[in-house]
Amino acid sequence: MSGRFAIIADIHANLTALEAVLEAVGGVDGVWCLGDIVGYGPQPNECAARVAGFSGPTIRGNHDLGATGLTSLDRFNPYAKDACRWTSKALSGEALDFLTGLPNPSDAIKKTLLVHGSPRDPFWEYVLTLGQAEDVFASTDERFVFVGHSHIPFIFSFSDGRVKLEKLSEGKNVLSEGARYLINPGSVGQPRDKDPRSSFMILDRGDYSIDYRRVPYSISTVQAGIIDAGLPGFLAERLALGE
Ligand code: ZN
């Protein structure tokens, strides 16, 4: 499967950010979405509708489960819990049907696996460390594993038995043909790496590269939407901080 594919994750009902990202993505052969389409932000139905229009694959994350009643809210922090409750009341029948029908993880497509958390814990594990990356590479033989959930962008490589955290630069990052990769594209709707701009990546299977991109969006618009919706004020504040 050659071609260029946008990889996006953790939209979190932030339509303004999603639209900025899709505009920056431009023409690609597909958009792959790693879950947490809803939760925290004020426009879950609009975000679900946009994502439903992608050719896919799209998988679901822990917030998509929480907001649709498919898991108990016990494991969510208090803000996430409030947001799940708000979202489940706000969801249209159409958005509910779409979210409940999503898989996680994806079926592997051409040696590529998409999972929100990790292969061993698809909804809850935050993969961040070298040791966790080693476990992911050991648990699958796919060429690419894409994860979301932590809202922190990274590229880990695995070659000659060694796992390495690659230096990530905005723009084109050239991949090695012989290596396997574990990649998090960062978050569209709630970045947590102290850079409030939306984060995403484009995988080019032709020249074998990852284009890592950050785009600004109108944070104040979304903050006003969060406050108007009666969601916790902290969820508005954190967008400006990128954490
Ligand atoms: Zn998330």
Short mmCIF file of C-alpha atoms and ligand atoms in Angstrom, two decimals:
data_model
loop_
_atom_site.label_atom_id
_atom_site.label_comp_id
_atom_site.label_asym_id
_atom_site.label_seq_id
_atom_site.Cartn_x
_atom_site.Cartn_y
_atom_site.Cartn_z
CA MET A 1 0.00 0.00 0.00
CA SER A 2 2.01 2.95 -1.20
CA GLY A 3 0.65 6.44 -0.82
CA ARG A 4 0.38 9.17 1.79
CA PHE A 5 -1.75 8.66 4.88
CA ALA A 6 -2.52 11.24 7.57
CA ILE A 7 -2.40 9.76 11.06
CA ILE A 8 -4.43 11.63 13.67
CA ALA A 9 -5.34 10.88 17.30
CA ASP A 10 -7.11 12.25 20.35
CA ILE A 11 -9.43 14.78 18.72
CA HIS A 12 -11.49 15.05 21.91
CA ALA A 13 -14.50 16.84 20.44
CA ASN A 14 -12.36 19.80 19.40
CA LEU A 15 -13.84 20.54 15.97
CA THR A 16 -11.92 23.80 15.50
CA ALA A 17 -8.62 21.95 15.89
CA LEU A 18 -9.79 19.06 13.68
CA GLU A 19 -10.73 21.45 10.88
CA ALA A 20 -7.35 23.22 11.11
CA VAL A 21 -5.60 19.85 10.88
CA LEU A 22 -7.66 18.62 7.93
CA GLU A 23 -6.96 21.83 6.06
CA ALA A 24 -3.22 21.45 6.72
CA VAL A 25 -3.31 17.78 5.70
CA GLY A 26 -4.48 18.68 2.20
CA GLY A 27 -4.70 15.87 -0.34
CA VAL A 28 -3.79 12.41 0.98
CA ASP A 29 -4.76 8.84 0.15
CA GLY A 30 -6.45 8.32 3.51
CA VAL A 31 -6.87 9.59 7.07
CA TRP A 32 -6.35 7.08 9.88
CA CYS A 33 -7.74 7.94 13.31
CA LEU A 34 -6.47 6.43 16.55
CA GLY A 35 -9.46 7.11 18.79
CA ASP A 36 -10.68 9.46 21.50
CA ILE A 37 -12.81 11.26 18.96
CA VAL A 38 -14.97 12.61 21.81
CA GLY A 39 -14.54 13.58 25.46
CA TYR A 40 -13.33 16.89 27.00
CA GLY A 41 -14.41 19.18 24.12
CA PRO A 42 -17.75 20.78 23.23
CA GLN A 43 -18.47 19.36 19.73
CA PRO A 44 -18.61 15.56 19.90
CA ASN A 45 -21.33 15.10 17.25
CA GLU A 46 -19.62 17.33 14.70
CA CYS A 47 -16.28 15.55 15.25
CA ALA A 48 -17.87 12.09 14.96
CA ALA A 49 -19.54 13.15 11.70
CA ARG A 50 -16.25 14.40 10.24
CA VAL A 51 -14.39 11.24 11.22
CA ALA A 52 -17.22 9.05 9.89
CA GLY A 53 -16.51 10.60 6.49
CA PHE A 54 -12.89 9.36 6.43
CA SER A 55 -12.11 6.26 4.41
CA GLY A 56 -10.51 4.87 7.58
CA PRO A 57 -9.52 2.83 9.39
CA THR A 58 -10.71 4.51 12.56
CA ILE A 59 -10.46 2.87 15.96
CA ARG A 60 -11.94 3.95 19.27
CA GLY A 61 -10.28 5.07 22.48
CA ASN A 62 -11.14 4.94 26.17
CA HIS A 63 -13.14 8.19 26.02
CA ASP A 64 -15.23 6.87 23.12
CA LEU A 65 -16.02 3.85 25.29
CA GLY A 66 -16.74 5.93 28.39
CA ALA A 67 -19.06 8.36 26.59
CA THR A 68 -21.05 5.55 24.95
CA GLY A 69 -21.56 3.56 28.14
CA LEU A 70 -19.37 0.66 26.97
CA THR A 71 -17.12 0.85 30.04
CA SER A 72 -17.55 1.97 33.62
CA LEU A 73 -16.24 5.44 34.46
CA ASP A 74 -14.27 4.18 37.48
CA ARG A 75 -10.90 4.45 35.76
CA PHE A 76 -11.36 8.04 34.55
CA ASN A 77 -10.05 11.02 36.51
CA PRO A 78 -12.72 13.45 37.84
CA TYR A 79 -12.50 15.87 34.87
CA ALA A 80 -12.64 13.03 32.38
CA LYS A 81 -15.57 11.52 34.23
CA ASP A 82 -17.51 14.82 34.11
CA ALA A 83 -16.70 15.13 30.41
CA CYS A 84 -17.85 11.55 29.71
CA ARG A 85 -21.16 12.22 31.45
CA TRP A 86 -21.64 15.50 29.55
CA THR A 87 -20.75 13.81 26.27
CA SER A 88 -23.07 10.86 26.72
CA LYS A 89 -25.98 13.28 27.19
CA ALA A 90 -24.90 15.36 24.18
CA LEU A 91 -24.35 12.51 21.71
CA SER A 92 -26.82 12.17 18.84
CA GLY A 93 -28.13 8.73 17.90
CA GLU A 94 -26.02 8.86 14.75
CA ALA A 95 -22.79 9.66 16.61
CA LEU A 96 -23.57 6.99 19.20
CA ASP A 97 -24.05 4.37 16.47
CA PHE A 98 -20.81 5.38 14.78
CA LEU A 99 -18.72 5.31 17.97
CA THR A 100 -20.11 2.03 19.27
CA GLY A 101 -19.41 0.35 15.94
CA LEU A 102 -15.67 1.13 15.87
CA PRO A 103 -13.01 -1.54 16.45
CA ASN A 104 -9.93 -1.39 18.68
CA PRO A 105 -7.31 -2.43 17.77
CA SER A 106 -7.63 -2.35 13.99
CA ASP A 107 -7.16 -5.40 11.86
CA ALA A 108 -3.56 -5.20 10.69
CA ILE A 109 -3.45 -3.56 7.29
CA LYS A 110 -0.30 -4.18 5.26
CA LYS A 111 1.87 -4.79 8.31
CA THR A 112 0.39 -1.83 10.17
CA LEU A 113 -1.50 -1.97 13.46
CA LEU A 114 -3.52 0.88 14.93
CA VAL A 115 -4.35 0.80 18.63
CA HIS A 116 -5.34 3.57 21.04
CA GLY A 117 -3.26 2.48 24.07
CA SER A 118 -1.03 -0.54 23.42
CA PRO A 119 -1.46 -4.04 21.94
CA ARG A 120 -1.57 -5.59 25.42
CA ASP A 121 -3.90 -2.99 26.91
CA PRO A 122 -5.75 -1.34 23.99
CA PHE A 123 -7.61 1.30 25.97
CA TRP A 124 -5.57 2.20 29.03
CA GLU A 125 -1.78 1.81 28.74
CA TYR A 126 0.14 5.05 28.20
CA VAL A 127 3.16 3.99 26.14
CA LEU A 128 5.93 6.48 26.88
CA THR A 129 9.11 4.65 27.93
CA LEU A 130 11.78 2.67 26.13
CA GLY A 131 10.86 -0.42 28.18
CA GLN A 132 7.22 -0.19 27.12
CA ALA A 133 8.31 0.29 23.51
CA GLU A 134 10.40 -2.89 23.78
CA ASP A 135 7.32 -4.75 25.02
CA VAL A 136 5.24 -3.45 22.11
CA PHE A 137 7.84 -4.55 19.54
CA ALA A 138 8.07 -7.96 21.24
CA SER A 139 4.29 -8.43 21.26
CA THR A 140 3.73 -7.96 17.52
CA ASP A 141 5.68 -8.39 14.30
CA GLU A 142 3.93 -5.60 12.42
CA ARG A 143 6.11 -3.12 10.58
CA PHE A 144 4.29 -0.12 12.01
CA VAL A 145 2.36 0.23 15.25
CA PHE A 146 0.55 3.55 15.70
CA VAL A 147 -0.73 4.49 19.16
CA GLY A 148 -2.42 7.52 20.72
CA HIS A 149 -3.73 8.02 24.28
CA SER A 150 -0.78 9.87 25.92
CA HIS A 151 -1.15 12.92 23.63
CA ILE A 152 2.68 12.97 23.35
CA PRO A 153 4.21 12.62 19.86
CA PHE A 154 7.14 10.25 19.37
CA ILE A 155 8.83 7.78 17.04
CA PHE A 156 10.51 4.66 18.45
CA SER A 157 12.46 2.47 16.04
CA PHE A 158 13.47 -1.18 16.35
CA SER A 159 16.31 -2.64 14.33
CA ASP A 160 19.08 -5.17 14.98
CA GLY A 161 17.40 -6.06 18.27
CA ARG A 162 17.63 -2.52 19.59
CA VAL A 163 14.88 -0.02 20.43
CA LYS A 164 15.67 3.65 20.03
CA LEU A 165 13.73 6.89 20.64
CA GLU A 166 14.22 8.80 17.40
CA LYS A 167 14.81 12.53 17.35
CA LEU A 168 11.56 14.09 16.12
CA SER A 169 11.74 17.22 14.00
CA GLU A 170 8.87 19.18 12.51
CA GLY A 171 8.75 18.39 8.81
CA LYS A 172 10.07 15.30 7.11
CA ASN A 173 11.62 12.51 9.20
CA VAL A 174 13.18 9.83 7.00
CA LEU A 175 12.56 6.24 8.07
CA SER A 176 14.86 3.31 7.55
CA GLU A 177 13.58 0.51 5.26
CA GLY A 178 14.93 -2.21 7.51
CA ALA A 179 13.48 -0.99 10.81
CA ARG A 180 10.12 -1.36 12.54
CA TYR A 181 8.39 1.63 14.10
CA LEU A 182 6.16 2.54 17.04
CA ILE A 183 4.69 5.97 16.48
CA ASN A 184 2.39 8.38 18.30
CA PRO A 185 1.28 11.32 16.11
CA GLY A 186 0.39 13.48 19.14
CA SER A 187 -3.05 14.95 19.80
CA VAL A 188 -5.28 17.01 17.52
CA GLY A 189 -7.58 18.38 20.19
CA GLN A 190 -5.66 18.45 23.47
CA PRO A 191 -1.84 18.39 23.08
CA ARG A 192 0.02 17.68 26.33
CA ASP A 193 3.65 18.26 25.39
CA LYS A 194 3.55 21.96 26.33
CA ASP A 195 3.01 22.96 22.71
CA PRO A 196 -0.66 23.93 22.36
CA ARG A 197 -0.69 23.58 18.57
CA SER A 198 -2.51 20.56 17.11
CA SER A 199 -0.23 17.65 16.30
CA PHE A 200 -0.43 15.07 13.49
CA MET A 201 1.75 13.09 11.09
CA ILE A 202 1.66 12.01 7.47
CA LEU A 203 3.13 8.61 6.64
CA ASP A 204 4.53 8.46 3.10
CA ARG A 205 4.99 4.86 2.03
CA GLY A 206 6.55 5.97 -1.25
CA ASP A 207 9.68 7.78 -0.04
CA TYR A 208 9.37 6.14 3.38
CA SER A 209 9.07 9.14 5.64
CA ILE A 210 6.99 10.68 8.40
CA ASP A 211 6.00 14.31 8.01
CA TYR A 212 5.48 15.63 11.55
CA ARG A 213 3.31 18.72 11.64
CA ARG A 214 2.00 21.20 14.23
CA VAL A 215 -0.74 23.66 13.36
CA PRO A 216 -2.27 26.51 15.35
CA TYR A 217 -6.04 26.83 15.75
CA SER A 218 -8.32 29.28 17.53
CA ILE A 219 -7.95 28.08 21.12
CA SER A 220 -10.12 30.92 22.47
CA THR A 221 -13.06 29.77 20.30
CA VAL A 222 -12.90 26.29 21.79
CA GLN A 223 -12.39 27.62 25.32
CA ALA A 224 -15.58 29.67 24.96
CA GLY A 225 -17.40 26.58 23.68
CA ILE A 226 -16.24 24.54 26.70
CA ILE A 227 -17.42 27.21 29.14
CA ASP A 228 -20.76 27.68 27.33
CA ALA A 229 -21.33 23.93 27.43
CA GLY A 230 -20.88 23.90 31.20
CA LEU A 231 -17.84 21.61 31.02
CA PRO A 232 -15.12 22.05 33.72
CA GLY A 233 -13.16 25.32 33.29
CA PHE A 234 -9.88 23.45 33.70
CA LEU A 235 -10.52 21.73 30.36
CA ALA A 236 -10.53 25.17 28.71
CA GLU A 237 -7.44 26.40 30.55
CA ARG A 238 -5.29 23.41 29.69
CA LEU A 239 -5.73 23.92 25.93
CA ALA A 240 -3.75 27.17 26.09
CA LEU A 241 -0.99 25.49 28.10
CA GLY A 242 -0.71 22.42 25.93
CA GLU A 243 -0.93 20.09 28.90
ZN ZN B 1 -7.10 11.00 24.72
#
